[in-house]
PDB file of C-alpha atoms in Angstrom:
ATOM      1  CA  GLN G   1       0.000   0.000   0.000  1.00 51.00           C
ATOM      2  CA  GLY G   2       1.293   3.458  -0.881  1.00 56.00           C
ATOM      3  CA  ARG G   3       1.323   6.643   1.138  1.00 56.00           C
ATOM      4  CA  VAL G   4      -1.802   8.838   0.910  1.00 51.00           C
ATOM      5  CA  LEU G   5      -1.344  12.570   0.662  1.00 49.00           C
ATOM      6  CA  ALA G   6      -3.203  15.145   2.717  1.00 46.00           C
ATOM      7  CA  ARG G   7      -4.200  18.423   1.141  1.00 42.00           C
ATOM      8  CA  TRP G   8      -1.754  21.291   0.857  1.00 42.00           C
ATOM      9  CA  SER G   9      -1.967  24.724  -0.732  1.00 44.00           C
ATOM     10  CA  PHE G  10      -0.080  27.949  -1.425  1.00 42.00           C
ATOM     11  CA  ASN G  11      -1.257  31.435  -0.690  1.00 43.00           C
ATOM     12  CA  PRO G  12      -2.216  33.253  -3.939  1.00 47.00           C
ATOM     13  CA  GLY G  13       0.915  35.385  -4.133  1.00 44.00           C
ATOM     14  CA  LEU G  14       3.230  32.444  -3.640  1.00 40.00           C
ATOM     15  CA  ALA G  15       1.223  30.358  -6.087  1.00 44.00           C
ATOM     16  CA  ASN G  16       1.564  33.005  -8.779  1.00 46.00           C
ATOM     17  CA  TYR G  17       5.269  33.333  -8.087  1.00 41.00           C
ATOM     18  CA  ILE G  18       5.869  29.599  -8.432  1.00 40.00           C
ATOM     19  CA  GLY G  19       3.623  29.439 -11.457  1.00 44.00           C
ATOM     20  CA  ASP G  20       6.017  31.736 -13.287  1.00 44.00           C
ATOM     21  CA  GLY G  21       8.901  29.396 -12.509  1.00 44.00           C
ATOM     22  CA  PRO G  22      10.478  26.599 -14.538  1.00 40.00           C
ATOM     23  CA  SER G  23       7.761  24.060 -13.816  1.00 43.00           C
ATOM     24  CA  ARG G  24       4.003  23.555 -14.230  1.00 45.00           C
ATOM     25  CA  ASP G  25       1.448  25.955 -12.829  1.00 48.00           C
ATOM     26  CA  VAL G  26       0.265  25.228  -9.305  1.00 47.00           C
ATOM     27  CA  PRO G  27      -3.226  23.813 -10.059  1.00 48.00           C
ATOM     28  CA  GLU G  28      -1.764  21.309 -12.507  1.00 54.00           C
ATOM     29  CA  ARG G  29       1.038  20.434 -10.109  1.00 54.00           C
ATOM     30  CA  ASP G  30      -1.454  20.002  -7.284  1.00 55.00           C
ATOM     31  CA  ALA G  31      -3.578  17.697  -9.456  1.00 60.00           C
ATOM     32  CA  LEU G  32      -0.477  15.730 -10.380  1.00 57.00           C
ATOM     33  CA  ARG G  33       0.318  15.331  -6.695  1.00 58.00           C
ATOM     34  CA  ASP G  34      -3.205  14.008  -6.139  1.00 59.00           C
ATOM     35  CA  GLU G  35      -2.581  11.360  -8.781  1.00 58.00           C
ATOM     36  CA  THR G  36       0.482  10.033  -6.941  1.00 56.00           C
ATOM     37  CA  ALA G  37      -1.783   8.730  -4.184  1.00 56.00           C
ATOM     38  CA  GLY G  38      -4.343   7.162  -6.485  1.00 51.00           C
ATOM     39  CA  ASP G  39      -5.169   3.560  -7.245  1.00 53.00           C
ATOM     40  CA  LEU G  40      -1.841   1.740  -7.538  1.00 51.00           C
ATOM     41  CA  ALA G  41      -3.265  -0.403 -10.330  1.00 48.00           C
ATOM     42  CA  LYS G  42      -4.480   2.588 -12.316  1.00 51.00           C
ATOM     43  CA  LYS G  43      -3.447   2.603 -15.948  1.00 49.00           C
ATOM     44  CA  GLY G  44      -0.823   5.229 -16.639  1.00 53.00           C
ATOM     45  CA  LEU G  45       0.203   5.622 -12.988  1.00 60.00           C
ATOM     46  CA  PRO G  46       3.894   4.784 -13.593  1.00 64.00           C
ATOM     47  CA  ALA G  47       4.228   7.769 -15.927  1.00 69.00           C
ATOM     48  CA  THR G  48       2.257   9.963 -13.506  1.00 68.00           C
ATOM     49  CA  LEU G  49       4.482   9.056 -10.579  1.00 68.00           C
ATOM     50  CA  LYS G  50       7.611   9.684 -12.620  1.00 69.00           C
ATOM     51  CA  ALA G  51       6.264  13.069 -13.707  1.00 71.00           C
ATOM     52  CA  ALA G  52       5.359  13.929 -10.104  1.00 68.00           C
ATOM     53  CA  PHE G  53       8.838  13.042  -8.912  1.00 68.00           C
ATOM     54  CA  LEU G  54      10.434  15.193 -11.609  1.00 71.00           C
ATOM     55  CA  GLN G  55       8.120  18.055 -10.618  1.00 70.00           C
ATOM     56  CA  VAL G  56       9.184  17.752  -6.994  1.00 68.00           C
ATOM     57  CA  ARG G  57      12.840  17.906  -8.000  1.00 67.00           C
ATOM     58  CA  ALA G  58      12.243  20.882 -10.299  1.00 69.00           C
ATOM     59  CA  VAL G  59      10.474  22.941  -7.622  1.00 65.00           C
ATOM     60  CA  MET G  60      13.018  22.055  -4.954  1.00 66.00           C
ATOM     61  CA  GLU G  61      15.993  22.872  -7.144  1.00 67.00           C
ATOM     62  CA  ALA G  62      14.451  26.169  -8.236  1.00 66.00           C
ATOM     63  CA  PHE G  63      13.167  27.445  -4.896  1.00 63.00           C
ATOM     64  CA  GLY G  64      14.067  25.187  -2.002  1.00 63.00           C
ATOM     65  CA  VAL G  65      11.804  24.443   0.953  1.00 58.00           C
ATOM     66  CA  GLY G  66      12.178  25.003   4.673  1.00 56.00           C
ATOM     67  CA  SER G  67      15.045  26.964   6.165  1.00 55.00           C
ATOM     68  CA  GLY G  68      15.968  29.674   3.668  1.00 54.00           C
ATOM     69  CA  GLY G  69      13.412  28.413   1.150  1.00 58.00           C
ATOM     70  CA  LEU G  70       9.672  28.409   0.563  1.00 65.00           C
ATOM     71  CA  PRO G  71       7.468  27.916   3.660  1.00 69.00           C
ATOM     72  CA  ILE G  72       5.575  24.955   2.198  1.00 76.00           C
ATOM     73  CA  GLU G  73       4.193  22.179   4.378  1.00 81.00           C
ATOM     74  CA  PHE G  74       3.930  18.681   2.940  1.00 81.00           C
ATOM     75  CA  PRO G  75       1.353  16.480   4.721  1.00 85.00           C
ATOM     76  CA  TRP G  76       1.189  12.724   4.096  1.00 86.00           C
ATOM     77  CA  HIS G  77      -0.654   9.829   5.724  1.00 87.00           C
ATOM     78  CA  ASP G  78       1.445   6.961   7.057  1.00 89.00           C
ATOM     79  CA  SER G  79       1.000   3.889   4.830  1.00 89.00           C
ATOM     80  CA  PHE G  80       1.163   1.616   7.905  1.00 88.00           C
ATOM     81  CA  GLN G  81      -1.338   3.634   9.952  1.00 84.00           C
ATOM     82  CA  ALA G  82      -3.548   5.562   7.521  1.00 82.00           C
ATOM     83  CA  LYS G  83      -5.106   7.689  10.260  1.00 86.00           C
ATOM     84  CA  ASP G  84      -1.707   9.147  11.190  1.00 88.00           C
ATOM     85  CA  VAL G  85      -0.690  12.287   9.304  1.00 89.00           C
ATOM     86  CA  THR G  86       2.814  13.707   9.318  1.00 89.00           C
ATOM     87  CA  THR G  87       3.524  17.222   8.050  1.00 88.00           C
ATOM     88  CA  GLN G  88       6.999  18.559   7.353  1.00 87.00           C
ATOM     89  CA  LYS G  89       8.508  21.656   5.775  1.00 83.00           C
ATOM     90  CA  CYS G  90      11.123  19.455   4.202  1.00 82.00           C
ATOM     91  CA  GLU G  91      11.772  18.751   0.544  1.00 81.00           C
ATOM     92  CA  ALA G  92      13.317  15.372   1.346  1.00 86.00           C
ATOM     93  CA  PHE G  93      10.011  14.339   2.965  1.00 89.00           C
ATOM     94  CA  GLU G  94       8.031  15.078  -0.192  1.00 85.00           C
ATOM     95  CA  GLU G  95      10.640  13.404  -2.358  1.00 86.00           C
ATOM     96  CA  ALA G  96      10.757  10.336  -0.111  1.00 90.00           C
ATOM     97  CA  SER G  97       6.956  10.082  -0.101  1.00 89.00           C
ATOM     98  CA  VAL G  98       6.697  10.137  -3.890  1.00 85.00           C
ATOM     99  CA  LEU G  99       9.523   7.618  -4.201  1.00 89.00           C
ATOM    100  CA  PHE G 100       7.815   5.428  -1.603  1.00 91.00           C
ATOM    101  CA  ASN G 101       4.691   5.392  -3.772  1.00 86.00           C
ATOM    102  CA  ILE G 102       6.725   4.535  -6.856  1.00 86.00           C
ATOM    103  CA  ALA G 103       8.134   1.535  -4.972  1.00 91.00           C
ATOM    104  CA  ALA G 104       4.641   0.579  -3.775  1.00 90.00           C
ATOM    105  CA  MET G 105       3.411   0.784  -7.381  1.00 87.00           C
ATOM    106  CA  LEU G 106       6.208  -1.567  -8.454  1.00 90.00           C
ATOM    107  CA  THR G 107       5.190  -4.108  -5.826  1.00 93.00           C
ATOM    108  CA  ALA G 108       1.601  -3.869  -7.079  1.00 90.00           C
ATOM    109  CA  LEU G 109       2.812  -4.520 -10.617  1.00 91.00           C
ATOM    110  CA  ALA G 110       4.887  -7.453  -9.359  1.00 94.00           C
ATOM    111  CA  ALA G 111       1.889  -8.978  -7.612  1.00 93.00           C
ATOM    112  CA  ASP G 112      -0.193  -8.551 -10.769  1.00 92.00           C
ATOM    113  CA  GLN G 113       2.071 -10.768 -12.873  1.00 94.00           C
ATOM    114  CA  SER G 114       1.173 -14.393 -13.589  1.00 93.00           C
ATOM    115  CA  ARG G 115       3.529 -16.535 -11.546  1.00 91.00           C
ATOM    116  CA  ASN G 116       2.385 -19.637 -13.406  1.00 92.00           C
ATOM    117  CA  GLU G 117       4.587 -18.620 -16.324  1.00 92.00           C
ATOM    118  CA  ALA G 118       8.334 -18.072 -16.529  1.00 91.00           C
ATOM    119  CA  GLU G 119       7.944 -14.619 -18.085  1.00 93.00           C
ATOM    120  CA  GLY G 120       5.554 -13.527 -15.328  1.00 95.00           C
ATOM    121  CA  LEU G 121       8.020 -14.706 -12.678  1.00 96.00           C
ATOM    122  CA  LYS G 122      10.800 -12.827 -14.454  1.00 95.00           C
ATOM    123  CA  MET G 123       8.805  -9.595 -14.466  1.00 94.00           C
ATOM    124  CA  SER G 124       7.741 -10.028 -10.828  1.00 95.00           C
ATOM    125  CA  PHE G 125      11.372 -10.540  -9.863  1.00 96.00           C
ATOM    126  CA  GLN G 126      12.448  -7.395 -11.686  1.00 94.00           C
ATOM    127  CA  TYR G 127       9.667  -5.267 -10.166  1.00 93.00           C
ATOM    128  CA  PHE G 128      10.401  -6.492  -6.632  1.00 96.00           C
ATOM    129  CA  ILE G 129      14.130  -5.838  -7.070  1.00 95.00           C
ATOM    130  CA  GLN G 130      13.452  -2.316  -8.363  1.00 93.00           C
ATOM    131  CA  ALA G 131      11.130  -1.611  -5.435  1.00 93.00           C
ATOM    132  CA  ALA G 132      13.705  -2.925  -2.961  1.00 95.00           C
ATOM    133  CA  SER G 133      16.328  -0.647  -4.510  1.00 94.00           C
ATOM    134  CA  ILE G 134      14.074   2.390  -4.092  1.00 93.00           C
ATOM    135  CA  TYR G 135      13.361   1.614  -0.434  1.00 95.00           C
ATOM    136  CA  SER G 136      17.100   1.208   0.077  1.00 95.00           C
ATOM    137  CA  HIS G 137      17.735   4.554  -1.612  1.00 92.00           C
ATOM    138  CA  ILE G 138      15.204   6.325   0.614  1.00 94.00           C
ATOM    139  CA  GLN G 139      16.777   4.786   3.697  1.00 93.00           C
ATOM    140  CA  GLY G 140      20.350   5.545   2.696  1.00 91.00           C
ATOM    141  CA  GLY G 141      19.908   8.830   0.853  1.00 87.00           C
ATOM    142  CA  LEU G 142      16.905  10.642   2.303  1.00 89.00           C
ATOM    143  CA  SER G 143      15.875   9.347   5.751  1.00 87.00           C
ATOM    144  CA  ALA G 144      18.678  11.222   7.516  1.00 87.00           C
ATOM    145  CA  GLN G 145      17.373  14.493   6.032  1.00 88.00           C
ATOM    146  CA  LEU G 146      13.837  14.065   7.362  1.00 89.00           C
ATOM    147  CA  LEU G 147      12.677  16.129  10.290  1.00 87.00           C
ATOM    148  CA  LYS G 148      11.298  14.687  13.515  1.00 86.00           C
ATOM    149  CA  PRO G 149       8.887  13.101  14.083  1.00 85.00           C
ATOM    150  CA  ILE G 150       8.917  10.695  11.159  1.00 89.00           C
ATOM    151  CA  SER G 151       5.970   8.490  10.212  1.00 89.00           C
ATOM    152  CA  ALA G 152       6.596   4.796  10.843  1.00 91.00           C
ATOM    153  CA  ASP G 153       6.840   3.849   7.168  1.00 93.00           C
ATOM    154  CA  LEU G 154       9.715   6.272   6.560  1.00 94.00           C
ATOM    155  CA  THR G 155      11.719   5.316   9.636  1.00 93.00           C
ATOM    156  CA  VAL G 156      14.818   3.173   9.179  1.00 93.00           C
ATOM    157  CA  GLU G 157      12.833   0.283  10.647  1.00 94.00           C
ATOM    158  CA  GLY G 158       9.873   0.813   8.313  1.00 94.00           C
ATOM    159  CA  LEU G 159      12.052   1.057   5.226  1.00 95.00           C
ATOM    160  CA  THR G 160      14.011  -1.994   6.353  1.00 96.00           C
ATOM    161  CA  LEU G 161      10.743  -3.938   6.512  1.00 96.00           C
ATOM    162  CA  CYS G 162       9.696  -2.773   3.040  1.00 96.00           C
ATOM    163  CA  HIS G 163      13.100  -3.629   1.594  1.00 96.00           C
ATOM    164  CA  ALA G 164      13.225  -7.035   3.283  1.00 97.00           C
ATOM    165  CA  THR G 165       9.739  -7.923   2.066  1.00 97.00           C
ATOM    166  CA  CYS G 166      10.552  -7.044  -1.541  1.00 97.00           C
ATOM    167  CA  ALA G 167      13.897  -8.840  -1.413  1.00 97.00           C
ATOM    168  CA  ALA G 168      12.271 -11.987  -0.011  1.00 97.00           C
ATOM    169  CA  GLN G 169       9.550 -11.890  -2.665  1.00 97.00           C
ATOM    170  CA  ALA G 170      12.169 -11.452  -5.391  1.00 97.00           C
ATOM    171  CA  GLN G 171      14.125 -14.419  -4.061  1.00 97.00           C
ATOM    172  CA  GLU G 172      10.961 -16.546  -4.066  1.00 97.00           C
ATOM    173  CA  CYS G 173      10.226 -15.567  -7.680  1.00 97.00           C
ATOM    174  CA  PHE G 174      13.758 -16.551  -8.662  1.00 96.00           C
ATOM    175  CA  TYR G 175      13.347 -19.884  -6.884  1.00 97.00           C
ATOM    176  CA  GLU G 176      10.020 -20.623  -8.601  1.00 96.00           C
ATOM    177  CA  ARG G 177      11.456 -19.712 -12.009  1.00 95.00           C
ATOM    178  CA  SER G 178      14.428 -21.985 -11.369  1.00 96.00           C
ATOM    179  CA  VAL G 179      12.064 -24.840 -10.540  1.00 95.00           C
ATOM    180  CA  LYS G 180      10.247 -24.333 -13.843  1.00 94.00           C
ATOM    181  CA  SER G 181      13.521 -24.222 -15.777  1.00 94.00           C
ATOM    182  CA  GLY G 182      14.652 -27.553 -14.301  1.00 95.00           C
ATOM    183  CA  ALA G 183      17.525 -26.334 -12.151  1.00 96.00           C
ATOM    184  CA  SER G 184      19.526 -28.887 -10.193  1.00 96.00           C
ATOM    185  CA  ASP G 185      18.460 -29.991  -6.745  1.00 96.00           C
ATOM    186  CA  GLY G 186      21.613 -28.513  -5.283  1.00 96.00           C
ATOM    187  CA  LEU G 187      20.881 -25.050  -6.707  1.00 96.00           C
ATOM    188  CA  LEU G 188      17.221 -25.232  -5.690  1.00 96.00           C
ATOM    189  CA  SER G 189      18.254 -26.130  -2.165  1.00 97.00           C
ATOM    190  CA  LYS G 190      20.471 -23.040  -1.949  1.00 96.00           C
ATOM    191  CA  LEU G 191      17.767 -20.815  -3.402  1.00 96.00           C
ATOM    192  CA  ALA G 192      15.169 -22.219  -0.989  1.00 97.00           C
ATOM    193  CA  ALA G 193      17.521 -21.533   1.924  1.00 97.00           C
ATOM    194  CA  GLY G 194      17.840 -17.966   0.637  1.00 96.00           C
ATOM    195  CA  CYS G 195      14.051 -17.618   0.656  1.00 96.00           C
ATOM    196  CA  VAL G 196      13.911 -18.797   4.259  1.00 97.00           C
ATOM    197  CA  GLN G 197      16.573 -16.309   5.310  1.00 97.00           C
ATOM    198  CA  GLY G 198      14.812 -13.532   3.428  1.00 96.00           C
ATOM    199  CA  TYR G 199      11.520 -14.119   5.180  1.00 96.00           C
ATOM    200  CA  LYS G 200      13.288 -14.404   8.530  1.00 97.00           C
ATOM    201  CA  ARG G 201      14.752 -10.939   7.949  1.00 96.00           C
ATOM    202  CA  MET G 202      11.289  -9.674   7.028  1.00 96.00           C
ATOM    203  CA  ALA G 203       9.763 -11.179  10.184  1.00 95.00           C
ATOM    204  CA  SER G 204      12.527  -9.676  12.311  1.00 94.00           C
ATOM    205  CA  ALA G 205      11.937  -6.240  10.773  1.00 94.00           C
ATOM    206  CA  ALA G 206       8.185  -6.563  11.320  1.00 93.00           C
ATOM    207  CA  GLY G 207       8.817  -7.225  15.005  1.00 92.00           C
ATOM    208  CA  SER G 208      10.460  -3.852  15.551  1.00 91.00           C
ATOM    209  CA  LYS G 209       8.824  -1.736  18.250  1.00 89.00           C
ATOM    210  CA  VAL G 210       8.485   1.115  15.784  1.00 87.00           C
ATOM    211  CA  ILE G 211       6.411  -1.101  13.477  1.00 87.00           C
ATOM    212  CA  SER G 212       4.439  -3.151  15.979  1.00 77.00           C
ATOM    213  CA  SER G 213       3.510  -0.307  18.364  1.00 71.00           C
TER     214      SER G 213
END
């Protein structure tokens, strides 16, 4: 499940100022932001999420947010606890939230593939690996820039859980594809052991106090 955005807005003067900048006008940008929290299975969402991410980067690079930049608040609902809303004047928070939804979209695409066929398993594997890489990037490149408090899904523990889940799913897809391709018993045994270890890491991450509280 992806993160759900809460409403945000600019005052008219600031909106006009940004609208004259290097990016889209504010109403269109706001609508684009709405789309990032839509149905993860919606047709065309990958392109929408990519466009939203590029818009975030364009605004941040042009104007900045927070200390010394624009006084914009970015509110998002926690994907683990939808009733919890976190608001930050922090560009890394908005960027991390959009990236989180891109990763969530990839997991939805992975789950939508037919795992009865080798090609479906291949695509699921690739989507899960891409999602895991994004969660890892958020954890390593953005989480330290977030302000306190941080919603559970964007904590180190939350991102570790997301990454571990995707990695374990990818390993399972690789195992199932190897079974279909007639891999040796020795290789299948090693791959199965990898699946077990992957799910153990996922279970350990899920048991974190930050996640379970």
